[in-house]
JSON list of N, CA and C in Angstrom, two decimals:
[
{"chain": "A", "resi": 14, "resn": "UNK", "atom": "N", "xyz": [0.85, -1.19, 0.00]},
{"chain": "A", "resi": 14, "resn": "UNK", "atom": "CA", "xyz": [0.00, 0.00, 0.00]},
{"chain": "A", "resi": 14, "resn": "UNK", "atom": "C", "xyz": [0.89, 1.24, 0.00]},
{"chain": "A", "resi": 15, "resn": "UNK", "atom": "N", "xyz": [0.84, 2.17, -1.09]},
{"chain": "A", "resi": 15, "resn": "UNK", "atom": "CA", "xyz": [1.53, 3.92, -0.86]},
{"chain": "A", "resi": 15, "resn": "UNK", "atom": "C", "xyz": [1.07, 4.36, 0.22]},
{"chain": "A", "resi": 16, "resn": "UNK", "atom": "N", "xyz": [2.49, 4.76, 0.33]},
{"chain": "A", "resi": 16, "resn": "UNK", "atom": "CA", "xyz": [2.46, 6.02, 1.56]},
{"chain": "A", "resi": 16, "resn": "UNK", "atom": "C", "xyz": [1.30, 6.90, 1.44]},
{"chain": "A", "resi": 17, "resn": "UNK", "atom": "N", "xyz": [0.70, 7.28, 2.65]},
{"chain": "A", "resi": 17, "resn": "UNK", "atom": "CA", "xyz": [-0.41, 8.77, 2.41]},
{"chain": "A", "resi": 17, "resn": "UNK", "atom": "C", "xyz": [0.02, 10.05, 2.89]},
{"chain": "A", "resi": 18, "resn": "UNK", "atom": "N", "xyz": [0.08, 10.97, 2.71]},
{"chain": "A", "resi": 18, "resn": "UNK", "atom": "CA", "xyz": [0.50, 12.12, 3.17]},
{"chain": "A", "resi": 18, "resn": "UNK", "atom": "C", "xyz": [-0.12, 12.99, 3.56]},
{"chain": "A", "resi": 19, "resn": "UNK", "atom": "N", "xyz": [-1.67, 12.26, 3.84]},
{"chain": "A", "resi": 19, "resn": "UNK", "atom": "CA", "xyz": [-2.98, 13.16, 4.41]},
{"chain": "A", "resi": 19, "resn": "UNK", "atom": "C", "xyz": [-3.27, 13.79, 3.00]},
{"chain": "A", "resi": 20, "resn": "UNK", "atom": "N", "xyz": [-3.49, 13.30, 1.86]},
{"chain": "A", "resi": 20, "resn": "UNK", "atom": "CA", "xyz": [-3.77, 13.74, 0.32]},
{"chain": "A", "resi": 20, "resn": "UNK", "atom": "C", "xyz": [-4.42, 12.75, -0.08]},
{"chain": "A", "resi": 21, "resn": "UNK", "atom": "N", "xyz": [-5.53, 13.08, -1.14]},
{"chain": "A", "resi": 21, "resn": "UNK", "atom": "CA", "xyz": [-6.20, 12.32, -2.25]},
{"chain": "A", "resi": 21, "resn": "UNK", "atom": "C", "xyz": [-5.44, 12.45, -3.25]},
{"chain": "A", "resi": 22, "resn": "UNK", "atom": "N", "xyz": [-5.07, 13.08, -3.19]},
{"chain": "A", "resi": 22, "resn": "UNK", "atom": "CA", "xyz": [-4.50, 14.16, -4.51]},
{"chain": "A", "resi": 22, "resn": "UNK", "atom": "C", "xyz": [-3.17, 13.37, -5.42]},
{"chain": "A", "resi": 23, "resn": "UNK", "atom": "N", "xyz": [-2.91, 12.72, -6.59]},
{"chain": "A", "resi": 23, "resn": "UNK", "atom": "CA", "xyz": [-1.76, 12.27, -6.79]},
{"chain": "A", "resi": 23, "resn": "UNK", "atom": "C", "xyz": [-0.92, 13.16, -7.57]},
{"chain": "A", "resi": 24, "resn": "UNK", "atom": "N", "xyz": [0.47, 13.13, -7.37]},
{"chain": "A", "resi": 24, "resn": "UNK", "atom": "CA", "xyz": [1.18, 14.01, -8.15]},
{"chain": "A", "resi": 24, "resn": "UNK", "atom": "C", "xyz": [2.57, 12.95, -8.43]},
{"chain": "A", "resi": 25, "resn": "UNK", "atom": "N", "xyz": [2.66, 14.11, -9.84]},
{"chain": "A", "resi": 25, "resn": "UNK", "atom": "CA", "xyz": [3.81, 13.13, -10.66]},
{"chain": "A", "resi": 25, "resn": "UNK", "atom": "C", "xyz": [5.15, 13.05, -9.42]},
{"chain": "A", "resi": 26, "resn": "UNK", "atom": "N", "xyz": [5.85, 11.78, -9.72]},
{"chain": "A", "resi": 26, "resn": "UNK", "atom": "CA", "xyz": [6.71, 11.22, -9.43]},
{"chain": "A", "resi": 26, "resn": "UNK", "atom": "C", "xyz": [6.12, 10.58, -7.94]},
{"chain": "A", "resi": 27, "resn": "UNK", "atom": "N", "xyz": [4.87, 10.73, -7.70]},
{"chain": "A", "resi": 27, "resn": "UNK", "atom": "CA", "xyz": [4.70, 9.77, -6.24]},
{"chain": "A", "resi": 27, "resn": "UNK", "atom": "C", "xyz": [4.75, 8.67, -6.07]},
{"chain": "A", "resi": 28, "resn": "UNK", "atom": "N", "xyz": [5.43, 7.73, -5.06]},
{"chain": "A", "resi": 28, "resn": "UNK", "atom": "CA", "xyz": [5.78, 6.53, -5.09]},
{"chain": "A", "resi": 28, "resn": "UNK", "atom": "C", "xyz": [6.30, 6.02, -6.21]},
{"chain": "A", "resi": 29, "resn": "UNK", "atom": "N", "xyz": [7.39, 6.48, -6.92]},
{"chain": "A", "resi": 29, "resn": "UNK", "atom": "CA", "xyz": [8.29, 6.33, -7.18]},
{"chain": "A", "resi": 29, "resn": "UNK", "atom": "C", "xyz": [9.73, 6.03, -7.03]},
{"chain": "A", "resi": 30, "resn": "UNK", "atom": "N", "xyz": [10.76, 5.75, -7.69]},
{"chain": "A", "resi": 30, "resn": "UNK", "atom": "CA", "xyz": [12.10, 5.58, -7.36]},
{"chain": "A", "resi": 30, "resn": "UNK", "atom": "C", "xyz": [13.04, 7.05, -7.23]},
{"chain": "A", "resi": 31, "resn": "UNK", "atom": "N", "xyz": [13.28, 6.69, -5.84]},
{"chain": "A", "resi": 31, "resn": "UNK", "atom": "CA", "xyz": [14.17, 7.98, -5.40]},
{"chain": "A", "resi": 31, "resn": "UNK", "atom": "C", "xyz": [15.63, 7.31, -5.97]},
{"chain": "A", "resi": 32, "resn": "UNK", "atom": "N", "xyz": [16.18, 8.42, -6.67]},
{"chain": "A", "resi": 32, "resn": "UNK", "atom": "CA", "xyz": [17.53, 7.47, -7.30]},
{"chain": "A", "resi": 32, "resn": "UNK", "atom": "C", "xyz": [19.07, 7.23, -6.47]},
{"chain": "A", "resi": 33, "resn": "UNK", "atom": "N", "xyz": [18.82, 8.66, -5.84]},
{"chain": "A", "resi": 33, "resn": "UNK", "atom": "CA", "xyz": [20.17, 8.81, -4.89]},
{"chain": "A", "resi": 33, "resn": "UNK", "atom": "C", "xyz": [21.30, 9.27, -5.34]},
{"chain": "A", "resi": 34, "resn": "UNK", "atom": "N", "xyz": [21.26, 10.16, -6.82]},
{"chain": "A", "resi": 34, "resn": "UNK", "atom": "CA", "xyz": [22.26, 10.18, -7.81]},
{"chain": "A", "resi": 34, "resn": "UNK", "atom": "C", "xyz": [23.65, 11.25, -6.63]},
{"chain": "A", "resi": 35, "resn": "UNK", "atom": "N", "xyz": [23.18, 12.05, -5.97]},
{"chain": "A", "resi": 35, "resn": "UNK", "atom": "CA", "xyz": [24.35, 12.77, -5.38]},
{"chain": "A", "resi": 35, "resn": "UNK", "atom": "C", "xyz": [24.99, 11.56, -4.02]},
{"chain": "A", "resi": 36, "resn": "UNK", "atom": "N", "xyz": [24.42, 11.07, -3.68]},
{"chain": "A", "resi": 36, "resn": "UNK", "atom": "CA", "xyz": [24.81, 9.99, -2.52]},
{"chain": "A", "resi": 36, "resn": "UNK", "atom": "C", "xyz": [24.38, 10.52, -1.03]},
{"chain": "A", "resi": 37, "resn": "UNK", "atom": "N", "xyz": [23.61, 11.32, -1.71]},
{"chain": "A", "resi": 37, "resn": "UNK", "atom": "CA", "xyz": [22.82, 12.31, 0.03]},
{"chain": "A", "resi": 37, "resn": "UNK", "atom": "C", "xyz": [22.67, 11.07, 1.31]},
{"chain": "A", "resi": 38, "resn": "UNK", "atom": "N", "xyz": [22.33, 10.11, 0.95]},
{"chain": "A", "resi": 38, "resn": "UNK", "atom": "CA", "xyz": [21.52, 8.78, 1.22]},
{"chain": "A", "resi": 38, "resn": "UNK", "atom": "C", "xyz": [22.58, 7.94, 1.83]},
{"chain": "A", "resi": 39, "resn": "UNK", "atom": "N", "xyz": [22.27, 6.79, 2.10]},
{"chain": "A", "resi": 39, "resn": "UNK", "atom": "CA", "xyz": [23.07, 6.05, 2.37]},
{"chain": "A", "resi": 39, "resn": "UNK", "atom": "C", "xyz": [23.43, 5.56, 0.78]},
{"chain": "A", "resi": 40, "resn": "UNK", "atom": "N", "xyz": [23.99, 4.71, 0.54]},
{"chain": "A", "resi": 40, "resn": "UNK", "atom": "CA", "xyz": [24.21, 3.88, -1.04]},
{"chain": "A", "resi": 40, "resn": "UNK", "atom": "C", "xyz": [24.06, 2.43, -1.04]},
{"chain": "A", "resi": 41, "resn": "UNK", "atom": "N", "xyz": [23.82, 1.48, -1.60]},
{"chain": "A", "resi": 41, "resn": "UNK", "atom": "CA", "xyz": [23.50, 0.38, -1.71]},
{"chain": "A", "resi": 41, "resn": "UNK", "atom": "C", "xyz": [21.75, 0.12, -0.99]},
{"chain": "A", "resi": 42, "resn": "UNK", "atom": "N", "xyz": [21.17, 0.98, -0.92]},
{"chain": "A", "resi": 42, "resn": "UNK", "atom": "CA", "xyz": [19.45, 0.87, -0.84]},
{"chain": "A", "resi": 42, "resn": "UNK", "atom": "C", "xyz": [18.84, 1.41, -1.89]},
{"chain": "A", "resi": 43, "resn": "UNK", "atom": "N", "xyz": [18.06, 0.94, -2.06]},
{"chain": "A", "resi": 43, "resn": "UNK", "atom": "CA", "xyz": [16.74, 1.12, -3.22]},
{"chain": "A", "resi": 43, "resn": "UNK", "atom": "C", "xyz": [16.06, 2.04, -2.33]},
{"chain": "A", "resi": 44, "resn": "UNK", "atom": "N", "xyz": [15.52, 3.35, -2.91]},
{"chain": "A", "resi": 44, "resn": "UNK", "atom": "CA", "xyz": [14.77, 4.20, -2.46]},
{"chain": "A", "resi": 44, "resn": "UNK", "atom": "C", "xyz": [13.44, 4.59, -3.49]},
{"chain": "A", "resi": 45, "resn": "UNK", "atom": "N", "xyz": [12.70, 4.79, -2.37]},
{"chain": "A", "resi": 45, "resn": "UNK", "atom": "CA", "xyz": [11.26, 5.49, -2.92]},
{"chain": "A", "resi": 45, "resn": "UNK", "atom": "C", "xyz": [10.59, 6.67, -2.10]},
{"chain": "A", "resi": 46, "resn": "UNK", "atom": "N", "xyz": [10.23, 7.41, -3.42]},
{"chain": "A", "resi": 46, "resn": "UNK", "atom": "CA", "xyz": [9.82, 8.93, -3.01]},
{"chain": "A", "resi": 46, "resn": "UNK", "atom": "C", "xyz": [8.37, 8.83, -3.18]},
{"chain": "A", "resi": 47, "resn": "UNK", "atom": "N", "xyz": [8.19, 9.65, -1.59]},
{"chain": "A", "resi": 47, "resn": "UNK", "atom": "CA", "xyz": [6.72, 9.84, -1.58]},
{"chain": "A", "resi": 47, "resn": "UNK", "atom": "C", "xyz": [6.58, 11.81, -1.55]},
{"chain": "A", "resi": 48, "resn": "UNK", "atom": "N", "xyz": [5.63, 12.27, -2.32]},
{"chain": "A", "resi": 48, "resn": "UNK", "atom": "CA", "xyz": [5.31, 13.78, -2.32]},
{"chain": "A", "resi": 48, "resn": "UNK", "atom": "C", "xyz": [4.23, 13.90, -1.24]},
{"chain": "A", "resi": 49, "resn": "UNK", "atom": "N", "xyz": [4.45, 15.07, -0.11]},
{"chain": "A", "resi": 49, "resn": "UNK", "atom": "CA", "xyz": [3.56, 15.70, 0.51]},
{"chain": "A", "resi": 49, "resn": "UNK", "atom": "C", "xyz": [3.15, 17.19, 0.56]},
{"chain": "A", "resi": 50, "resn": "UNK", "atom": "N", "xyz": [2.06, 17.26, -0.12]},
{"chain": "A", "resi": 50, "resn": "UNK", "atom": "CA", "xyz": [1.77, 18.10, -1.07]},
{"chain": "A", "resi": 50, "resn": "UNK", "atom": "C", "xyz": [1.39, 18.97, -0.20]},
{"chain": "A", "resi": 51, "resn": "UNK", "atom": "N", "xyz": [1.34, 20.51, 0.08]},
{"chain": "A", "resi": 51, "resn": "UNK", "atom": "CA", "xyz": [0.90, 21.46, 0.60]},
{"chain": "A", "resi": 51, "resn": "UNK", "atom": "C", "xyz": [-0.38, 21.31, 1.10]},
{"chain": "A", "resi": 52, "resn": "UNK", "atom": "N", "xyz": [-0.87, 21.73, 2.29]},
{"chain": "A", "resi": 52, "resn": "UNK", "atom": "CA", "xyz": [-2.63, 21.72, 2.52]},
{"chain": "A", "resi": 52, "resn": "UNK", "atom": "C", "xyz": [-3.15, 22.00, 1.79]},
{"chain": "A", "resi": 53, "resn": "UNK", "atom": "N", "xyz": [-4.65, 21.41, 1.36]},
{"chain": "A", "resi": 53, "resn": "UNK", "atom": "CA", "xyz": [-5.34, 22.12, 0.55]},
{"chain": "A", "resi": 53, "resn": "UNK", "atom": "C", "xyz": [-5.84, 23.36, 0.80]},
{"chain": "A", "resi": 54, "resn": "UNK", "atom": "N", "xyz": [-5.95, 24.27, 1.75]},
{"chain": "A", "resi": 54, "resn": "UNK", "atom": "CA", "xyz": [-6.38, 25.08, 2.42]},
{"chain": "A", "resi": 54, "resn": "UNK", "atom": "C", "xyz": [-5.53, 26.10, 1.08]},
{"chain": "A", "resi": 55, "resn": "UNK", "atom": "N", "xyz": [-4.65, 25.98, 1.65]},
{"chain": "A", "resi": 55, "resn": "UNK", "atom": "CA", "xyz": [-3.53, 26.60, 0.68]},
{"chain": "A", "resi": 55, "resn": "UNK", "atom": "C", "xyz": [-3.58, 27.13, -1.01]},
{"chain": "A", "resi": 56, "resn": "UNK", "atom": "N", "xyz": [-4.51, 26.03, -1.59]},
{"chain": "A", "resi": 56, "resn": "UNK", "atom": "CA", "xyz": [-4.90, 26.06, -2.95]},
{"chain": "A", "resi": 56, "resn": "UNK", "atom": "C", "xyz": [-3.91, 25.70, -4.04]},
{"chain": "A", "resi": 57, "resn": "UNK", "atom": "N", "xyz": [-2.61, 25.44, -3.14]},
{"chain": "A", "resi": 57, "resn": "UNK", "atom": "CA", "xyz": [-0.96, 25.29, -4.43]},
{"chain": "A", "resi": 57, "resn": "UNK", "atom": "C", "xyz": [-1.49, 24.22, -4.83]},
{"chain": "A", "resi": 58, "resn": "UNK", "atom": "N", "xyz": [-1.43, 24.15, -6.45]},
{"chain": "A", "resi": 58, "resn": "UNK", "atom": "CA", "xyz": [-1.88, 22.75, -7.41]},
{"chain": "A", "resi": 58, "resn": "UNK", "atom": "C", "xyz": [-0.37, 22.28, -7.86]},
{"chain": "A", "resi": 59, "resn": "UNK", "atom": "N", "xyz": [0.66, 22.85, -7.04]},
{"chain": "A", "resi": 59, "resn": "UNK", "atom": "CA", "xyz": [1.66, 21.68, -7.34]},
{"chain": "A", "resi": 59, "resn": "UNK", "atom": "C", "xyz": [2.57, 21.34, -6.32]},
{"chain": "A", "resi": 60, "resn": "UNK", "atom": "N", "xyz": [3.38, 19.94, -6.48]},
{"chain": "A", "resi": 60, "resn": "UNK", "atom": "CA", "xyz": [4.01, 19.00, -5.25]},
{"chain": "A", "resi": 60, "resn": "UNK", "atom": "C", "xyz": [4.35, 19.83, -3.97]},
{"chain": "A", "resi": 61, "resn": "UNK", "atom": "N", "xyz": [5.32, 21.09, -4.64]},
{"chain": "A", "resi": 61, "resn": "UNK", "atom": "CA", "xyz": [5.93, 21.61, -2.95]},
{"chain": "A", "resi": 61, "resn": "UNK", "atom": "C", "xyz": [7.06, 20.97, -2.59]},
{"chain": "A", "resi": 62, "resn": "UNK", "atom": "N", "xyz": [7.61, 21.06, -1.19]},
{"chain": "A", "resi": 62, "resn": "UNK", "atom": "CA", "xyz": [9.12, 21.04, -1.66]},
{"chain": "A", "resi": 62, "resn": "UNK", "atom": "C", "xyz": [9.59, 19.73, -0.76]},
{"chain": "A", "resi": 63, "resn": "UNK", "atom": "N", "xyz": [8.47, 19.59, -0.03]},
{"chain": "A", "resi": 63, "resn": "UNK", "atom": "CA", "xyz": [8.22, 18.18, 1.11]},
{"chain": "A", "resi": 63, "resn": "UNK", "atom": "C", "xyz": [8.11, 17.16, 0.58]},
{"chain": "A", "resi": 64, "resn": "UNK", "atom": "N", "xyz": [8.89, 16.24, 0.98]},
{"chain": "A", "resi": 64, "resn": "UNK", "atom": "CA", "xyz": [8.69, 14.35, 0.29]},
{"chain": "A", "resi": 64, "resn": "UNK", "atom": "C", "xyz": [9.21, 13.75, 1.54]},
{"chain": "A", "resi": 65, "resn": "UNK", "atom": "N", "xyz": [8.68, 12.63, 1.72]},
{"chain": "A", "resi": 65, "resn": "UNK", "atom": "CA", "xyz": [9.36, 11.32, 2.45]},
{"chain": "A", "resi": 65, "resn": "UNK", "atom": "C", "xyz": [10.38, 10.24, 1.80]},
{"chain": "A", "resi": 66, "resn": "UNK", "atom": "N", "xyz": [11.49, 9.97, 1.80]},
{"chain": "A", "resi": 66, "resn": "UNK", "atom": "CA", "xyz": [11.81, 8.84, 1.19]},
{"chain": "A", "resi": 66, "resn": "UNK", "atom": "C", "xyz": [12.28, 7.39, 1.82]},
{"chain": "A", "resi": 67, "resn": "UNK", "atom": "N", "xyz": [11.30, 6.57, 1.58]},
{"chain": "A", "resi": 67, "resn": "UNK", "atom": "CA", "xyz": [11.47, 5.43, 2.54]},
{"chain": "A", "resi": 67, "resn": "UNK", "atom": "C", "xyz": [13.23, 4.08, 1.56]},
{"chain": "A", "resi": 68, "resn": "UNK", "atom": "N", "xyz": [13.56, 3.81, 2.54]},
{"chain": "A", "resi": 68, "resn": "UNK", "atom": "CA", "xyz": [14.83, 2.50, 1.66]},
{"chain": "A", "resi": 68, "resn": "UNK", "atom": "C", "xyz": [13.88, 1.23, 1.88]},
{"chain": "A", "resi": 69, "resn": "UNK", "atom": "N", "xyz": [14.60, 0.05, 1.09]},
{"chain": "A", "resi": 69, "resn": "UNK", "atom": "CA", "xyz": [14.35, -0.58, 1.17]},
{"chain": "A", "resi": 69, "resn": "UNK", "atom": "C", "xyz": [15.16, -1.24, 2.38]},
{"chain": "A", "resi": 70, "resn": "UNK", "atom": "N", "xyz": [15.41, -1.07, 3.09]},
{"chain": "A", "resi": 70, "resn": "UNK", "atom": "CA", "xyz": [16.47, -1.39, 4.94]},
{"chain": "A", "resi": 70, "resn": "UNK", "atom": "C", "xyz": [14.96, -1.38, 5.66]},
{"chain": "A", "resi": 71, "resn": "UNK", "atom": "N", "xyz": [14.69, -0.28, 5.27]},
{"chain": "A", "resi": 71, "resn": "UNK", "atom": "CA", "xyz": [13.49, -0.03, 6.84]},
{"chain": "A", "resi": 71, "resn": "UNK", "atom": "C", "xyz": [13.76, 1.60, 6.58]},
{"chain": "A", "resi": 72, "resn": "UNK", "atom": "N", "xyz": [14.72, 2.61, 6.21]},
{"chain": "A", "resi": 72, "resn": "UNK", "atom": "CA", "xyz": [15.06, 3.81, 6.79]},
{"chain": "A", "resi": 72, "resn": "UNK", "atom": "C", "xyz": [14.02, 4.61, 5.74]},
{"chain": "A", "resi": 73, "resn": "UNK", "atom": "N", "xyz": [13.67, 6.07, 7.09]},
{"chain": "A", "resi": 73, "resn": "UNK", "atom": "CA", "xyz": [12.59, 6.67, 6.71]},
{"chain": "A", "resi": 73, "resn": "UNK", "atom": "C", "xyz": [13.29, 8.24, 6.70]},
{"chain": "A", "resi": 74, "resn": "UNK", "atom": "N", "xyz": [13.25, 8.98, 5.94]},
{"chain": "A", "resi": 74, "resn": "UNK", "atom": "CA", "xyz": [13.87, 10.39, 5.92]},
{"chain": "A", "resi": 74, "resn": "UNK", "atom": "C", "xyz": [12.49, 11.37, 5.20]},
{"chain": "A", "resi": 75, "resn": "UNK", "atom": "N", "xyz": [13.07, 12.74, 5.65]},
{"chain": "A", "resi": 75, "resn": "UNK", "atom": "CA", "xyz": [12.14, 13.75, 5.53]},
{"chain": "A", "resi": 75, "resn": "UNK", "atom": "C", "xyz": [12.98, 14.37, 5.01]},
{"chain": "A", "resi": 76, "resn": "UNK", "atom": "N", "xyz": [12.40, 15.16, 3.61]},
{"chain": "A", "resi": 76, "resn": "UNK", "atom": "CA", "xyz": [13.05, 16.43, 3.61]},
{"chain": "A", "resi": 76, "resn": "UNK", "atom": "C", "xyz": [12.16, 17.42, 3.16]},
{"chain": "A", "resi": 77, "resn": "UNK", "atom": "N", "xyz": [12.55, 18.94, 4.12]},
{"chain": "A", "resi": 77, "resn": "UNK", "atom": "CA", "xyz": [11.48, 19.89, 3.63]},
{"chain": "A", "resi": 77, "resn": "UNK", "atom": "C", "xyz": [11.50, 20.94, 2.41]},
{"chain": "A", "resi": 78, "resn": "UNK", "atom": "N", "xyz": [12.92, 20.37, 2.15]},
{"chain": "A", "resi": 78, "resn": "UNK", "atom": "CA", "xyz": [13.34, 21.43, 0.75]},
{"chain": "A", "resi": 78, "resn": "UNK", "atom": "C", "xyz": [13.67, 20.73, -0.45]},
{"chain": "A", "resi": 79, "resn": "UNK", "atom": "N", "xyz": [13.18, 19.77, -1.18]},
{"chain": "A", "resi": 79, "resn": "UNK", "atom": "CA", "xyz": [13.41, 19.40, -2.09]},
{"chain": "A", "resi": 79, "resn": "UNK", "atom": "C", "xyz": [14.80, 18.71, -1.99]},
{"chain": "A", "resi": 80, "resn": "UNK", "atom": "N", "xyz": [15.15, 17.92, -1.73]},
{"chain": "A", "resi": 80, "resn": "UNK", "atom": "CA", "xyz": [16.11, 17.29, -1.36]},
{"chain": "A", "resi": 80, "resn": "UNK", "atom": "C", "xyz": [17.46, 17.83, -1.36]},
{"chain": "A", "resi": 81, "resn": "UNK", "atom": "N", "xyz": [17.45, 18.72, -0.23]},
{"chain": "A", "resi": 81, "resn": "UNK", "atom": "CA", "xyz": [18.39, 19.66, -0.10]},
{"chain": "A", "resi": 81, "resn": "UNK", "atom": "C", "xyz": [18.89, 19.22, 1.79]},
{"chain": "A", "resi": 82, "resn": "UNK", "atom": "N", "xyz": [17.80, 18.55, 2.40]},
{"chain": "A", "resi": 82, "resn": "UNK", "atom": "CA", "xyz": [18.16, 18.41, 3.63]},
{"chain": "A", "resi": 82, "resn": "UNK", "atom": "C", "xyz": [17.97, 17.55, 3.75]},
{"chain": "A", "resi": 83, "resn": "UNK", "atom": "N", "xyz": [18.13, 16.42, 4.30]},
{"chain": "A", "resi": 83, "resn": "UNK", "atom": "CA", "xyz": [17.66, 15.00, 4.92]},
{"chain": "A", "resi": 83, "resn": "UNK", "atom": "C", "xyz": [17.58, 14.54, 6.52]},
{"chain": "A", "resi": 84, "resn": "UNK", "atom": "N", "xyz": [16.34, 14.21, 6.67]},
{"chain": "A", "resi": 84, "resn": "UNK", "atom": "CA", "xyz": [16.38, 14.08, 8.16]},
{"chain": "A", "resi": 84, "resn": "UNK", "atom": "C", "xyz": [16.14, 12.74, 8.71]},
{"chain": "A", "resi": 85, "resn": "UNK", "atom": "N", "xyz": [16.46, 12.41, 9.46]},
{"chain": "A", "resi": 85, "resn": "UNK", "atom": "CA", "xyz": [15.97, 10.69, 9.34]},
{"chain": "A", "resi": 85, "resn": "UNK", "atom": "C", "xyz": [14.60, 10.49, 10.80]},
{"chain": "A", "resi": 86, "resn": "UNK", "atom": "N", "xyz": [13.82, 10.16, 9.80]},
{"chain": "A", "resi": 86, "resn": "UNK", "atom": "CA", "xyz": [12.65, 9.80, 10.69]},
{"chain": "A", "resi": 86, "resn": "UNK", "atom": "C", "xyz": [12.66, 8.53, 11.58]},
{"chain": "A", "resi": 87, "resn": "UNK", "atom": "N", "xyz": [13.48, 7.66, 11.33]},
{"chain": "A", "resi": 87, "resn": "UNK", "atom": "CA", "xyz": [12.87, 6.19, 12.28]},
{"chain": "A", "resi": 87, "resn": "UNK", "atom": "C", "xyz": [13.87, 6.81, 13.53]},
{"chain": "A", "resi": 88, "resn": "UNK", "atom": "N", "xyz": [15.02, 7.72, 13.55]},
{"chain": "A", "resi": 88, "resn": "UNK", "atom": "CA", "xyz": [14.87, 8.37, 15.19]},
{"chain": "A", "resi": 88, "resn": "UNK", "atom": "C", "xyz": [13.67, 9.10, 15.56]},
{"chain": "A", "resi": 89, "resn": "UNK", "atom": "N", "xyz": [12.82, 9.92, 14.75]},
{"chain": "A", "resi": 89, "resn": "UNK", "atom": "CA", "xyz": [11.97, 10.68, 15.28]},
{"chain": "A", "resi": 89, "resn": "UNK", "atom": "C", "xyz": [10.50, 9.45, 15.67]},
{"chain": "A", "resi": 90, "resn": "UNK", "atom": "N", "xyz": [10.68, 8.42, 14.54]},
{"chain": "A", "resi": 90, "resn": "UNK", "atom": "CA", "xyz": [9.40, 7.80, 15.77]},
{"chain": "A", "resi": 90, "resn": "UNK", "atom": "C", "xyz": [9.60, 6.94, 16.38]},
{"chain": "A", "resi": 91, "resn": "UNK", "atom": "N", "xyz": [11.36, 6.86, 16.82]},
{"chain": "A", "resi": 91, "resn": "UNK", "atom": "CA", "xyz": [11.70, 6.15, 17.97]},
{"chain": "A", "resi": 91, "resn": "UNK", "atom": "C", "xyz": [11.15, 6.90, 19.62]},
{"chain": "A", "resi": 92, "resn": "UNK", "atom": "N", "xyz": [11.49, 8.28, 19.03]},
{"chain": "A", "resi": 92, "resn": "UNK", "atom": "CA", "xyz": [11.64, 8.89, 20.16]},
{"chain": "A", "resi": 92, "resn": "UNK", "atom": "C", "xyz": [9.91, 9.05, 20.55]},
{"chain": "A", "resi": 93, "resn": "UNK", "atom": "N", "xyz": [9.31, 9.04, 19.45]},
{"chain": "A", "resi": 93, "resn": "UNK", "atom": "CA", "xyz": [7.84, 9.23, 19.98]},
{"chain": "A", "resi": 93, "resn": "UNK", "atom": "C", "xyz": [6.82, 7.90, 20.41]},
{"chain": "A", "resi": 94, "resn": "UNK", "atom": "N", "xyz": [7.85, 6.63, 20.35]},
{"chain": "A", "resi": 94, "resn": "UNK", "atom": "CA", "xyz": [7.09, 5.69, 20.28]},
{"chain": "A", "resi": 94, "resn": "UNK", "atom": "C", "xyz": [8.02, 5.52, 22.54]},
{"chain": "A", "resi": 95, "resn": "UNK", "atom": "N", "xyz": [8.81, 5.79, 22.73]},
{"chain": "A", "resi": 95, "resn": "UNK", "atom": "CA", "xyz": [9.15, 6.24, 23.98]},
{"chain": "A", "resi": 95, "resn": "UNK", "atom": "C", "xyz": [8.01, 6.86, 24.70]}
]
């Protein structure tokens, strides 16, 4: 089942292959990009700069700028599952 991002809404490249071409990432995982698209409140009819990208390991990262930052989520819902 795709990731949801609290959206109906599909936009190009969702659940897709994140490629990893700069090596931001770890290397030797298969990655996939999920888009989380702005509120609708908002009215933006396109992606925005937020995605999730899950590996195929288990590892879960956030980034809020178009893959300019990477944050790694399975500490953040370690810490919330504490």
């Amino acid at each position: 089942k795709p990731l949801s991002c609290n959206s109906d809404r599909k936009m190009r490249h969702d659940n897709e292959r994140y490629w990893n071409k700069y090596n931001d990432l770890p290397t030797g995982i298969n990655y996939t990009e999920y888009i989380c698209p702005p509120p609708r409140e908002l009215n933006i009819h396109r992606p925005g700069p937020r995605r999730i990208i899950m590996g195929n390991n288990g590892s879960i990262w956030f980034t809020p700028d178009h893959h300019n930052t990477f944050i790694p989520m399975n500490y953040v819902i370690a810490l919330l599952q504490d």
